[in-house]
Coordinates of C-alpha atoms in Angstrom, one line a residue:
Chain A
M1 CA -35.5 8.3 -36.0
D2 CA -34.0 11.7 -34.8
R3 CA -33.2 12.3 -31.2
R4 CA -36.6 14.3 -30.5
S5 CA -38.9 11.3 -31.7
L6 CA -36.5 9.0 -30.0
I7 CA -37.2 10.8 -26.7
R8 CA -41.0 11.0 -27.5
A9 CA -41.0 7.2 -28.1
L10 CA -39.0 6.5 -25.0
G11 CA -40.7 9.1 -23.0
G12 CA -43.7 6.9 -23.2
A13 CA -41.9 4.0 -21.9
I14 CA -40.4 5.9 -19.3
V15 CA -43.8 7.1 -17.9
A16 CA -45.0 3.6 -18.1
A17 CA -42.1 2.5 -16.1
A18 CA -43.1 4.5 -13.3
A19 CA -41.2 7.1 -11.3
L20 CA -37.9 7.1 -13.4
P21 CA -36.4 10.7 -13.3
K22 CA -37.4 12.7 -16.4
L23 CA -34.4 12.9 -18.5
A24 CA -33.9 16.3 -20.1
W25 CA -31.5 15.0 -22.8
A26 CA -30.7 12.0 -24.7
A27 CA -32.2 9.0 -23.1
W28 CA -30.0 6.4 -21.7
S29 CA -30.2 3.5 -24.2
S30 CA -31.1 1.0 -21.5
N31 CA -31.6 -2.0 -23.8
A32 CA -28.3 -1.6 -25.4
M33 CA -26.7 -1.0 -22.1
K34 CA -28.3 -3.9 -20.3
A35 CA -27.7 -6.3 -23.3
G36 CA -25.3 -9.1 -22.2
E37 CA -23.5 -9.8 -25.3
S38 CA -21.8 -7.5 -27.8
T39 CA -23.9 -8.1 -31.0
A40 CA -27.0 -8.0 -29.2
A41 CA -26.0 -4.6 -27.7
M42 CA -24.9 -3.3 -31.2
N43 CA -28.1 -4.2 -32.7
E44 CA -30.1 -2.6 -29.9
L45 CA -27.7 0.7 -30.1
F46 CA -27.6 1.0 -34.0
G47 CA -30.3 -1.2 -35.1
T48 CA -27.8 -3.3 -36.9
A49 CA -24.8 -5.3 -36.2
D50 CA -23.6 -5.2 -39.8
V51 CA -20.0 -3.5 -39.2
V52 CA -16.9 -3.7 -41.3
A53 CA -13.3 -3.5 -39.7
S54 CA -11.5 -0.5 -41.0
A55 CA -8.4 0.9 -40.7
E56 CA -9.8 4.4 -40.5
V57 CA -10.8 3.6 -37.0
K58 CA -7.9 3.7 -34.6
L59 CA -8.4 1.9 -31.3
K60 CA -5.4 2.8 -28.8
A61 CA -5.7 0.2 -26.0
P62 CA -2.8 -1.5 -23.9
E63 CA -1.9 -5.2 -24.6
I64 CA -1.6 -5.6 -21.0
A65 CA -3.7 -3.7 -18.7
E66 CA -1.8 -2.1 -15.7
N67 CA -5.1 -2.3 -13.7
G68 CA -8.3 -3.8 -14.9
A69 CA -10.2 -1.1 -13.0
V70 CA -8.7 1.6 -14.9
V71 CA -8.0 0.9 -18.6
P72 CA -7.1 3.9 -20.6
L73 CA -8.8 3.6 -24.2
E74 CA -8.8 6.1 -27.1
V75 CA -10.9 5.6 -30.2
S76 CA -10.1 8.3 -33.1
T77 CA -11.0 8.6 -36.7
D78 CA -10.5 11.1 -39.4
M79 CA -13.9 10.0 -41.1
P80 CA -16.7 12.4 -40.4
A81 CA -18.2 10.7 -37.2
E82 CA -21.8 10.7 -36.0
Q83 CA -21.3 8.3 -33.1
I84 CA -18.6 6.3 -31.5
A85 CA -19.3 3.1 -29.2
I86 CA -17.0 1.0 -27.1
F87 CA -17.5 -2.8 -26.3
V88 CA -15.7 -5.1 -24.2
D89 CA -16.8 -8.5 -25.2
K90 CA -16.3 -10.2 -21.9
N91 CA -17.8 -7.6 -19.5
P92 CA -21.1 -8.5 -17.9
S93 CA -22.8 -5.7 -20.1
P94 CA -20.2 -5.4 -23.1
L95 CA -21.5 -1.7 -24.2
V96 CA -19.2 0.4 -22.0
M97 CA -20.1 3.7 -23.5
T98 CA -21.4 5.6 -26.5
A99 CA -20.7 9.0 -27.5
T100 CA -22.7 11.3 -29.9
M101 CA -20.6 13.9 -31.9
G102 CA -22.5 17.1 -31.8
A103 CA -22.0 20.5 -33.6
G104 CA -18.3 20.6 -34.6
A105 CA -17.2 17.5 -32.5
T106 CA -14.3 15.4 -34.1
G107 CA -14.1 11.7 -34.2
L108 CA -12.2 11.4 -31.0
V109 CA -13.1 10.0 -27.6
K110 CA -10.8 9.0 -24.5
T111 CA -12.0 7.3 -21.4
R112 CA -10.9 4.8 -18.7
V113 CA -12.9 1.5 -18.4
R114 CA -13.2 -1.3 -16.3
M115 CA -12.3 -4.9 -17.4
G116 CA -13.4 -7.9 -15.5
E117 CA -11.0 -10.4 -17.4
S118 CA -8.8 -10.4 -20.5
S119 CA -11.2 -9.7 -23.3
N120 CA -11.4 -8.4 -26.9
V121 CA -12.3 -4.6 -26.9
V122 CA -14.1 -3.2 -30.0
A123 CA -14.5 0.3 -31.1
V124 CA -17.5 1.0 -33.5
V125 CA -17.7 4.4 -35.4
K126 CA -20.9 5.3 -37.2
S127 CA -20.1 7.5 -40.3
G128 CA -22.4 8.2 -43.1
G129 CA -24.9 5.9 -41.7
K130 CA -22.4 3.0 -41.8
L131 CA -20.5 1.1 -39.1
Y132 CA -16.7 0.9 -39.1
S133 CA -14.7 -1.0 -36.4
A134 CA -11.3 -1.6 -35.0
S135 CA -10.7 -4.2 -32.2
Q136 CA -7.8 -5.2 -29.9
E137 CA -7.3 -8.0 -27.3
V138 CA -6.5 -6.7 -23.9
K139 CA -4.9 -8.9 -21.2
V140 CA -6.1 -8.2 -17.7
T141 CA -3.9 -9.8 -15.0
I142 CA -4.4 -10.5 -11.4
G143 CA -2.6 -7.7 -9.6
G144 CA -0.3 -7.8 -6.8
C145 CA 3.0 -9.4 -6.3
G146 CA 2.7 -11.1 -2.9
G147 CA 0.3 -11.3 0.0
Chain B
M1 CA 18.0 -24.1 0.1
F2 CA 16.1 -22.3 2.8
K3 CA 12.8 -23.5 1.6
G4 CA 13.7 -26.9 1.7
M5 CA 14.9 -26.7 5.1
I6 CA 11.6 -25.0 6.2
S7 CA 9.6 -28.1 5.4
A8 CA 12.2 -30.5 6.9
L9 CA 11.9 -28.8 10.0
A10 CA 8.2 -28.5 10.0
L11 CA 7.8 -32.2 9.6
G12 CA 10.3 -32.8 12.4
V13 CA 8.7 -30.5 14.9
V14 CA 5.0 -31.8 14.2
L15 CA 6.1 -35.4 14.9
T16 CA 7.9 -34.8 18.2
A17 CA 5.2 -32.5 19.5
T18 CA 2.2 -34.7 19.2
A19 CA 4.2 -37.2 21.2
S20 CA 5.2 -35.3 24.1
S21 CA 3.9 -31.7 25.3
S22 CA 0.2 -31.0 25.5
V23 CA -1.2 -28.3 23.1
E24 CA -1.1 -25.6 25.8
S25 CA 2.6 -25.6 26.0
V26 CA 3.3 -25.8 22.3
I27 CA 1.1 -22.7 22.1
A28 CA 2.9 -20.9 25.0
D29 CA 6.3 -21.8 23.2
A30 CA 4.8 -20.3 19.9
V31 CA 3.6 -17.1 21.8
A32 CA 6.9 -16.6 23.5
A33 CA 9.0 -17.3 20.2
N34 CA 6.8 -14.9 18.4
K35 CA 7.3 -12.3 21.2
Q36 CA 11.0 -12.7 20.6
A37 CA 10.9 -12.3 16.9
K38 CA 8.7 -9.1 17.4
A39 CA 11.4 -7.7 19.7
L40 CA 13.9 -8.5 17.0
G41 CA 11.7 -6.7 14.4
H42 CA 11.1 -10.0 12.4
E43 CA 7.5 -10.8 13.4
W44 CA 5.8 -12.6 10.5
N45 CA 1.9 -11.6 10.1
V46 CA 1.2 -15.3 9.7
T47 CA 2.2 -16.3 13.2
G48 CA -0.4 -14.5 15.1
K49 CA -3.2 -16.0 13.0
A50 CA -1.8 -19.4 13.5
I51 CA -1.6 -18.8 17.2
K52 CA -5.3 -17.7 17.2
A53 CA -6.4 -20.6 15.0
A54 CA -4.6 -23.2 17.5
Q55 CA -6.4 -21.4 20.5
A56 CA -9.7 -21.5 18.6
A57 CA -9.4 -25.2 17.7
L58 CA -8.6 -26.1 21.2
K59 CA -11.4 -24.2 22.8
A60 CA -13.6 -26.0 20.3
G61 CA -12.3 -29.1 21.7
N62 CA -10.8 -30.7 18.6
E63 CA -7.6 -31.7 20.2
A64 CA -5.6 -33.1 17.1
E65 CA -6.4 -30.1 14.8
A66 CA -5.2 -27.8 17.8
M67 CA -2.1 -29.7 18.2
E68 CA -1.4 -29.4 14.3
L69 CA -2.0 -25.7 14.2
A70 CA -0.1 -25.2 17.6
A71 CA 3.1 -27.0 15.9
Q72 CA 2.6 -24.8 12.8
A73 CA 2.5 -21.7 14.9
K74 CA 5.5 -22.5 17.0
Y75 CA 7.5 -23.7 13.9
M76 CA 6.8 -20.3 12.1
A77 CA 7.4 -18.3 15.4
E78 CA 10.8 -20.1 15.8
A79 CA 11.6 -19.7 11.9
S80 CA 11.1 -16.0 12.2
V81 CA 13.5 -15.9 15.4
Y82 CA 16.1 -17.9 13.2
Q83 CA 15.4 -15.3 10.3
A84 CA 16.1 -12.4 12.7
N85 CA 19.5 -13.9 14.1
D86 CA 20.7 -15.2 10.7
E87 CA 20.1 -11.7 9.1
K88 CA 22.1 -9.9 11.8
E89 CA 25.0 -10.5 9.8
A90 CA 23.8 -11.9 6.3
W91 CA 22.3 -8.7 5.2
K92 CA 25.8 -7.0 4.6
L93 CA 26.3 -9.5 1.8
R94 CA 23.7 -7.9 -0.3
V95 CA 25.1 -4.3 -0.1
P96 CA 26.6 -3.8 -3.6
R97 CA 30.3 -3.0 -3.7
Chain C
M1 CA 54.4 19.8 21.6
K2 CA 51.9 21.1 19.4
K3 CA 53.3 18.9 16.4
L4 CA 53.1 15.7 18.5
T5 CA 49.3 16.3 19.2
Q6 CA 48.5 17.0 15.7
L7 CA 50.3 13.7 14.9
G8 CA 48.2 12.1 17.6
I9 CA 44.9 13.1 16.2
L10 CA 46.0 12.2 12.7
V11 CA 46.8 8.6 13.9
S12 CA 43.6 8.3 15.9
V13 CA 41.4 9.3 12.8
A14 CA 43.3 6.8 10.6
V15 CA 42.6 4.0 13.2
S16 CA 39.2 4.7 13.7
A17 CA 38.4 5.3 10.0
P18 CA 34.9 3.5 9.6
A19 CA 35.4 0.3 7.9
L20 CA 31.8 0.8 6.4
A21 CA 31.8 2.8 3.2
S22 CA 30.6 6.3 3.7
P23 CA 26.9 7.5 2.8
E24 CA 28.2 9.1 -0.3
Q25 CA 30.3 6.0 -1.4
D26 CA 27.1 4.1 -1.0
R27 CA 25.2 6.5 -3.1
A28 CA 27.7 6.3 -5.8
T29 CA 27.7 2.6 -5.8
F30 CA 23.9 2.6 -5.7
E31 CA 23.5 4.8 -8.6
K32 CA 26.1 3.0 -10.7
F33 CA 24.4 -0.2 -10.0
Y34 CA 21.2 1.0 -11.6
E35 CA 22.8 3.0 -14.3
S36 CA 24.6 0.0 -15.6
R37 CA 21.6 -2.4 -15.0
F38 CA 19.5 0.1 -17.1
P39 CA 21.5 1.9 -19.5
Q40 CA 18.6 2.7 -21.7
V41 CA 17.3 5.1 -18.9
A42 CA 17.8 8.7 -19.6
E43 CA 19.3 10.8 -17.1
G44 CA 17.0 11.8 -14.2
D45 CA 14.3 9.5 -15.5
F46 CA 14.5 7.0 -12.6
I47 CA 12.2 9.3 -10.7
N48 CA 9.3 7.8 -12.8
G49 CA 9.8 4.6 -11.2
V50 CA 8.9 1.3 -13.2
Y51 CA 7.6 3.5 -16.1
S52 CA 11.4 4.4 -16.7
I53 CA 12.1 0.8 -17.7
L54 CA 8.7 -0.4 -19.2
P55 CA 7.7 1.5 -22.5
A56 CA 4.3 -0.2 -22.8
A57 CA 3.4 0.5 -19.2
R58 CA 4.8 4.0 -19.5
E59 CA 2.1 4.8 -22.3
Q60 CA -0.8 3.8 -20.1
W61 CA 0.7 5.9 -17.3
E62 CA 1.0 9.0 -19.5
A63 CA -2.6 8.6 -20.7
I64 CA -3.5 8.6 -16.9
E65 CA -1.3 11.6 -16.3
E66 CA -3.3 13.5 -18.9
F67 CA -5.8 14.1 -16.1
P68 CA -4.3 12.5 -13.0
P69 CA -6.6 11.3 -10.1
Y70 CA -4.3 13.0 -7.6
E71 CA -5.4 16.3 -8.8
V72 CA -8.4 16.1 -6.6
A73 CA -6.1 15.3 -3.6
I74 CA -3.9 18.5 -4.4
E75 CA -7.0 20.7 -4.3
L76 CA -8.4 19.3 -0.9
G77 CA -4.7 19.5 0.4
E78 CA -4.4 23.2 -0.5
E79 CA -7.8 23.9 1.1
I80 CA -6.7 22.2 4.5
Y81 CA -3.2 23.9 4.2
N82 CA -5.0 27.2 4.3
T83 CA -7.8 26.5 6.6
P84 CA -6.9 28.1 10.1
F85 CA -6.9 25.9 13.1
A86 CA -8.9 26.6 16.1
N87 CA -6.3 29.0 17.5
G88 CA -6.4 30.9 14.3
K89 CA -2.9 29.7 13.0
S90 CA -2.6 27.5 10.0
F91 CA 0.1 25.4 8.2
A92 CA 1.5 28.6 6.6
D93 CA 2.7 29.4 10.1
C94 CA 4.5 26.2 10.4
F95 CA 6.1 26.3 6.9
D96 CA 7.3 29.5 5.2
T97 CA 6.3 27.9 1.8
P98 CA 4.3 24.8 0.9
A99 CA 7.2 23.7 -1.2
Q100 CA 9.1 21.8 1.5
R101 CA 10.3 18.5 -0.1
E102 CA 13.7 19.5 -0.5
N103 CA 14.0 20.0 3.3
Y104 CA 12.8 16.5 4.0
P105 CA 13.6 14.0 5.4
Y106 CA 16.2 15.6 7.8
W107 CA 18.2 14.7 10.9
D108 CA 16.9 16.6 13.9
S109 CA 19.9 16.6 16.3
E110 CA 18.1 18.1 19.3
R111 CA 15.4 15.4 19.2
G112 CA 17.9 12.9 17.9
K113 CA 15.5 11.4 15.1
V114 CA 14.8 11.5 11.5
V115 CA 12.0 13.9 10.7
T116 CA 9.9 13.2 7.3
M117 CA 7.7 15.8 5.7
E118 CA 4.5 14.0 6.8
A119 CA 5.7 13.9 10.5
A120 CA 6.4 17.7 10.2
I121 CA 2.7 18.1 9.2
N122 CA 1.4 16.2 12.2
E123 CA 3.8 17.9 14.4
C124 CA 2.5 21.3 13.2
L125 CA -1.1 20.2 14.1
V126 CA -0.1 19.0 17.6
E127 CA 1.9 22.1 18.2
N128 CA -1.1 24.1 17.5
G129 CA -3.6 22.1 19.7
E130 CA -5.1 20.1 16.8
K131 CA -5.3 16.2 16.7
P132 CA -2.6 14.8 14.3
F133 CA -3.9 13.2 10.9
K134 CA -4.2 9.4 10.4
T135 CA -0.6 8.5 9.3
K136 CA -1.0 6.6 6.0
K137 CA -3.8 8.3 3.8
G138 CA -6.6 10.9 4.1
K139 CA -5.8 14.3 5.0
L140 CA -2.3 13.7 5.6
A141 CA -1.8 12.4 1.9
E142 CA -3.8 15.4 0.7
V143 CA -1.8 18.2 2.4
S144 CA 1.4 16.1 1.4
A145 CA 0.2 16.0 -2.0
Y146 CA -0.4 19.7 -2.2
M147 CA 3.0 20.3 -0.8
S148 CA 4.8 17.9 -2.8
Y149 CA 3.2 19.4 -5.9
E150 CA 4.4 22.8 -5.1
S151 CA 7.9 21.2 -4.7
R152 CA 8.0 19.8 -8.2
G153 CA 11.5 20.2 -9.6
Q154 CA 13.3 20.6 -6.4
T155 CA 16.5 18.6 -6.1
I156 CA 16.5 15.7 -3.7
N157 CA 19.4 16.8 -1.3
V158 CA 19.3 14.9 2.0
Q159 CA 21.9 15.7 4.4
I160 CA 23.6 13.4 6.9
P161 CA 25.4 15.9 9.5
D162 CA 28.6 14.8 11.2
D163 CA 26.7 13.4 14.2
P164 CA 27.2 9.7 15.0
A165 CA 23.4 9.4 15.9
A166 CA 22.6 10.6 12.4
L167 CA 25.0 8.2 10.8
A168 CA 23.5 5.3 12.8
A169 CA 19.9 6.1 11.8
Y170 CA 21.1 6.0 8.1
E171 CA 22.7 2.8 8.9
Q172 CA 19.6 1.4 10.3
G173 CA 17.5 2.4 7.2
K174 CA 20.3 0.9 5.0
Q175 CA 20.3 -2.4 7.0
L176 CA 16.6 -2.7 6.7
Y177 CA 16.7 -2.2 3.0
Y178 CA 19.2 -5.2 2.7
T179 CA 17.6 -7.2 5.5
K180 CA 15.1 -10.4 4.7
N181 CA 11.9 -10.4 6.3
G182 CA 8.5 -12.2 6.4
Q183 CA 7.6 -15.6 5.8
L184 CA 8.5 -15.2 2.1
N185 CA 12.0 -14.2 3.3
F186 CA 12.6 -11.2 1.0
A187 CA 14.7 -8.2 1.6
C188 CA 13.8 -4.8 -0.3
S189 CA 17.0 -5.2 -2.3
D190 CA 16.0 -8.8 -3.6
C191 CA 13.1 -7.3 -5.6
H192 CA 14.1 -3.6 -6.0
M193 CA 17.7 -4.0 -6.7
Y194 CA 18.9 -7.5 -7.8
G195 CA 15.1 -8.1 -9.1
S196 CA 14.6 -4.8 -10.6
G197 CA 13.1 -5.2 -14.1
L198 CA 11.9 -8.9 -13.4
N199 CA 8.4 -10.0 -12.7
A200 CA 6.8 -11.2 -9.5
R201 CA 3.5 -12.8 -11.1
A202 CA 2.6 -10.0 -13.6
E203 CA 4.2 -7.2 -11.6
T204 CA 7.7 -5.8 -12.9
M205 CA 9.9 -4.8 -9.9
S206 CA 10.5 -1.0 -9.9
P207 CA 14.2 0.2 -9.4
S208 CA 15.0 1.8 -5.9
L209 CA 16.9 4.6 -7.6
G210 CA 14.3 7.5 -7.6
H211 CA 11.8 5.3 -5.4
T212 CA 11.1 8.2 -3.0
S213 CA 10.8 11.2 -5.4
H214 CA 7.2 11.1 -6.3
W215 CA 5.3 10.6 -3.2
P216 CA 2.4 10.5 -1.9
V217 CA 0.8 8.4 -4.6
Y218 CA -2.7 7.7 -6.2
R219 CA -2.6 4.0 -6.5
S220 CA -5.6 2.7 -8.9
K221 CA -5.4 -0.4 -6.7
W222 CA -6.2 1.6 -3.6
Q223 CA -8.4 3.9 -5.4
D224 CA -7.0 6.3 -3.0
M225 CA -3.8 8.3 -2.1
G226 CA -1.2 6.8 0.1
T227 CA 2.0 8.1 1.9
L228 CA 5.2 6.3 1.2
H229 CA 5.2 4.7 4.6
R230 CA 1.7 3.2 3.7
R231 CA 3.5 1.5 0.6
F232 CA 6.3 0.2 3.0
A233 CA 3.8 -1.3 5.1
G234 CA 1.9 -2.8 2.1
C235 CA 5.2 -4.1 0.7
M236 CA 6.1 -5.8 4.0
T237 CA 2.8 -7.3 4.3
N238 CA 3.2 -8.7 0.9
V239 CA 6.3 -10.7 2.1
R240 CA 4.2 -11.8 5.2
A241 CA 5.9 -9.6 7.6
K242 CA 4.3 -7.5 10.4
P243 CA 4.7 -4.1 9.1
Y244 CA 6.3 -1.3 11.2
K245 CA 4.2 1.8 12.2
A246 CA 4.0 4.8 9.7
L247 CA 6.0 7.7 10.7
G248 CA 7.8 5.3 13.1
E249 CA 11.6 5.2 13.5
E250 CA 12.1 2.2 11.1
Y251 CA 10.3 3.7 8.0
S252 CA 11.6 7.1 8.9
N253 CA 15.2 5.6 8.8
L254 CA 14.6 3.7 5.6
E255 CA 13.0 6.9 3.9
Y256 CA 16.3 8.7 5.0
F257 CA 18.5 6.3 3.6
L258 CA 16.4 5.7 0.3
T259 CA 16.1 9.4 -0.3
Y260 CA 19.8 9.8 0.3
M261 CA 20.3 7.3 -2.4
S262 CA 18.5 9.5 -4.9
N263 CA 20.3 12.7 -4.1
G264 CA 20.6 14.8 -7.1
L265 CA 17.6 13.4 -8.8
E266 CA 14.3 15.7 -8.8
F267 CA 11.3 15.6 -6.6
N268 CA 8.1 15.0 -8.8
G269 CA 5.4 14.1 -6.6
P270 CA 2.5 13.6 -6.1
G271 CA 2.4 10.3 -8.3
A272 CA 0.0 8.1 -10.0
R273 CA 0.7 4.3 -10.0
K274 CA -1.1 1.0 -10.7
Chain D
M1 CA -23.5 18.3 -4.3
A2 CA -19.8 19.3 -4.0
K3 CA -18.2 20.2 -7.1
T4 CA -17.7 17.1 -8.9
I5 CA -16.7 18.1 -12.3
R6 CA -13.0 19.1 -13.2
G7 CA -12.4 20.3 -16.9
K8 CA -9.6 21.7 -18.8
A9 CA -10.4 23.2 -22.2
K10 CA -7.7 24.5 -24.4
A11 CA -8.3 26.0 -27.9
K12 CA -5.5 25.6 -30.4
N13 CA -5.9 26.3 -34.2
G14 CA -9.5 26.2 -34.2
L15 CA -10.1 23.1 -32.2
V16 CA -11.0 22.8 -28.5
D17 CA -9.3 19.8 -26.7
V18 CA -11.6 19.0 -23.6
K19 CA -10.6 16.7 -20.7
L20 CA -13.0 16.0 -17.9
L21 CA -12.6 14.2 -14.6
M22 CA -15.9 13.8 -12.8
K23 CA -16.0 12.7 -9.0
H24 CA -18.5 9.7 -8.8
P25 CA -18.3 6.3 -7.2
M26 CA -19.7 4.6 -10.4
E27 CA -20.9 1.5 -8.4
T28 CA -21.6 -1.3 -10.7
G29 CA -24.3 -3.2 -8.4
L30 CA -22.2 -6.1 -8.6
R31 CA -19.9 -5.1 -5.5
K32 CA -20.6 -6.2 -1.9
D33 CA -19.8 -4.2 1.1
K34 CA -17.5 -5.4 4.1
D35 CA -20.7 -7.4 5.6
G36 CA -21.5 -9.0 2.2
N37 CA -24.6 -7.1 1.4
P38 CA -24.6 -5.9 -2.3
I39 CA -24.0 -2.1 -2.9
E40 CA -26.8 -0.6 -5.2
A41 CA -25.8 0.5 -8.7
H42 CA -25.0 4.1 -8.7
F43 CA -23.3 5.4 -11.8
I44 CA -23.4 8.4 -14.2
Q45 CA -25.6 7.4 -17.3
T46 CA -25.4 10.5 -19.6
V47 CA -22.8 13.6 -20.0
E48 CA -23.7 16.4 -21.9
A49 CA -21.5 19.2 -23.3
T50 CA -22.9 22.5 -24.6
A51 CA -21.0 25.6 -25.9
N52 CA -22.5 28.8 -27.4
G53 CA -26.0 27.3 -26.9
N54 CA -25.5 24.1 -29.0
T55 CA -24.7 20.4 -27.8
V56 CA -21.1 19.8 -29.2
F57 CA -20.7 16.4 -27.6
S58 CA -22.9 13.8 -25.4
A59 CA -21.9 10.7 -24.0
Q60 CA -23.8 7.7 -22.3
F61 CA -21.9 5.6 -19.8
N62 CA -22.6 2.1 -18.4
T63 CA -21.3 0.5 -15.3
S64 CA -18.1 -0.5 -16.8
V65 CA -16.6 3.2 -16.8
S66 CA -14.1 3.5 -14.2
K67 CA -14.7 5.2 -10.9
D68 CA -14.2 9.0 -11.1
P69 CA -14.9 8.9 -14.9
Y70 CA -12.5 10.3 -17.5
L71 CA -13.8 11.7 -20.7
A72 CA -11.8 13.5 -23.6
F73 CA -13.0 14.7 -26.7
S74 CA -12.3 17.8 -29.1
F75 CA -14.6 20.0 -31.1
S76 CA -14.5 23.3 -33.2
G77 CA -16.7 26.2 -33.3
A78 CA -15.9 27.9 -30.0
D79 CA -12.8 29.8 -28.9
K80 CA -10.7 31.2 -25.9
G81 CA -12.9 33.0 -23.6
D82 CA -16.1 31.0 -24.6
V83 CA -17.6 28.8 -21.9
L84 CA -18.3 25.0 -22.2
N85 CA -21.1 23.7 -19.8
I86 CA -20.8 20.0 -18.6
A87 CA -23.8 18.3 -17.1
W88 CA -24.0 14.8 -16.1
I89 CA -27.2 12.8 -14.6
D90 CA -26.8 9.4 -13.0
N91 CA -29.3 6.5 -12.3
K92 CA -30.6 7.9 -9.3
G93 CA -31.4 11.1 -10.9
E94 CA -28.8 13.0 -9.1
T95 CA -27.0 15.6 -11.4
D96 CA -24.1 18.1 -11.4
S97 CA -23.2 20.8 -13.9
A98 CA -20.3 23.2 -14.2
D99 CA -18.7 25.8 -16.5
V100 CA -15.4 25.2 -18.0
A101 CA -13.6 28.3 -19.3
I102 CA -12.0 27.7 -22.6
K103 CA -8.4 28.9 -22.3

């Protein structure tokens, strides 16, 4: 299922779903994005939730978030990576983002995410068609010292 | 020490207030004391709200609640004046030598 | 006869020598307090606030600093700085260079008051027939962010001239710093001196040495830039006191005292905080 | 649409390090405004980075990505002087794009 046929398949859905804007590039994986639970989101995104924890995947995440609205995350791997996805288990929609490595891209993604509450953060790397993961518990505290 | 003193004083004020002066005069005392605290630079941001709550309860006609809120407002206003006067000298103790 | 008068002067000076320590003695004691409380902090690193004493939090801060949210404000500030007023002049006519942090806050003897950089920005507007900016955030914070960015690396060097009124302003700022306020009954020193490094809920109290080096600040809590006086007001609200006015005398004197305490350190604004 | 994309792209021994900051409210649709009515979801859904004609990196964001999203990645196959084009589209169909010079 390469990208072009994916778009054609989704293209049909989009037209059926009335006046959504015609997306020129990779379609937005709405089923995966809307899934309310990590495993379901993973299944929607990758077609499987069969993932193995691996030291090859490095997830840099804070133990205690300075601010739940801006949690800096970094996922990196030396494996040849096709896709990287980040899940925050306890978020309303756990799939936070997914990145597809294009021509020459290395296995690296940095971003800043929102976390509603303390939760396990899972990074999944797709390499050679298989899924590898790393995870870490990130605590989110109620900010502020008075008031 | 200071915290314990606050609750003791609060209890004392509430009891005597219900017995004697009416709600308006307690509110007036609170407003006066709060103005004094403001002049001394020690107005608390909770006092104004308590005064408004007391005035609203009074307007709404529930006398008992208004008295309770008025007494709290008066207590807070007077405590902030006490803090201002006490701190005129006390701050020097915190300057490192 | 001349000798006698000299003697007279000498005596009067000795008698009226201020019982209070001089600002410079205050500063030395202030600095020694923090250097002995946090010996692990490298020379000059206090300008990074709580991140100078919290390694884990510092890592997250450095990740944010890779592309800090205040960069937007710096660009907007530069635009405003160079945009001519209705009368054709611009901020460039008020300031010879945007890098002004090292000249502020200063004691203005004619007007008898402390002038902060943010106040000078608004005064420049008023002098040119423009409306002053709002005093806690928005355009004032943006112009200040641009000017602070241009001033990075300048040494903090607040002067207290030999003028009793200037010394009084310094003493008022100092008194405010050590005075308990609000229903929670805290003084700045309770948390930021004697409590520095300890936690209030999940927040670690930052040390006051270097406190005013990195303003204005983009706080992710505000999702916005804010000036130092916005932070003073926020902190006083935290202890349930009614805050004073931004750019008012109380906060300007407090900034005068606190910045003097950090003399010798470097300006590194604008900053990013939680 | 005011310039919403700020980028830094540095080429170093064959790799280009890219850092992006995009100005966008990233409303989750779960927030309410001052008078209590919910604020509509409004967030960047896809970001595409192309250099020398091919897509080097693309990302899909969900509502959990922070306001003014930050995105960093690295790729090989371009050098100083080349241009990296960044484009995004959000759930309302609004878009913006910008060229980032590789230094």
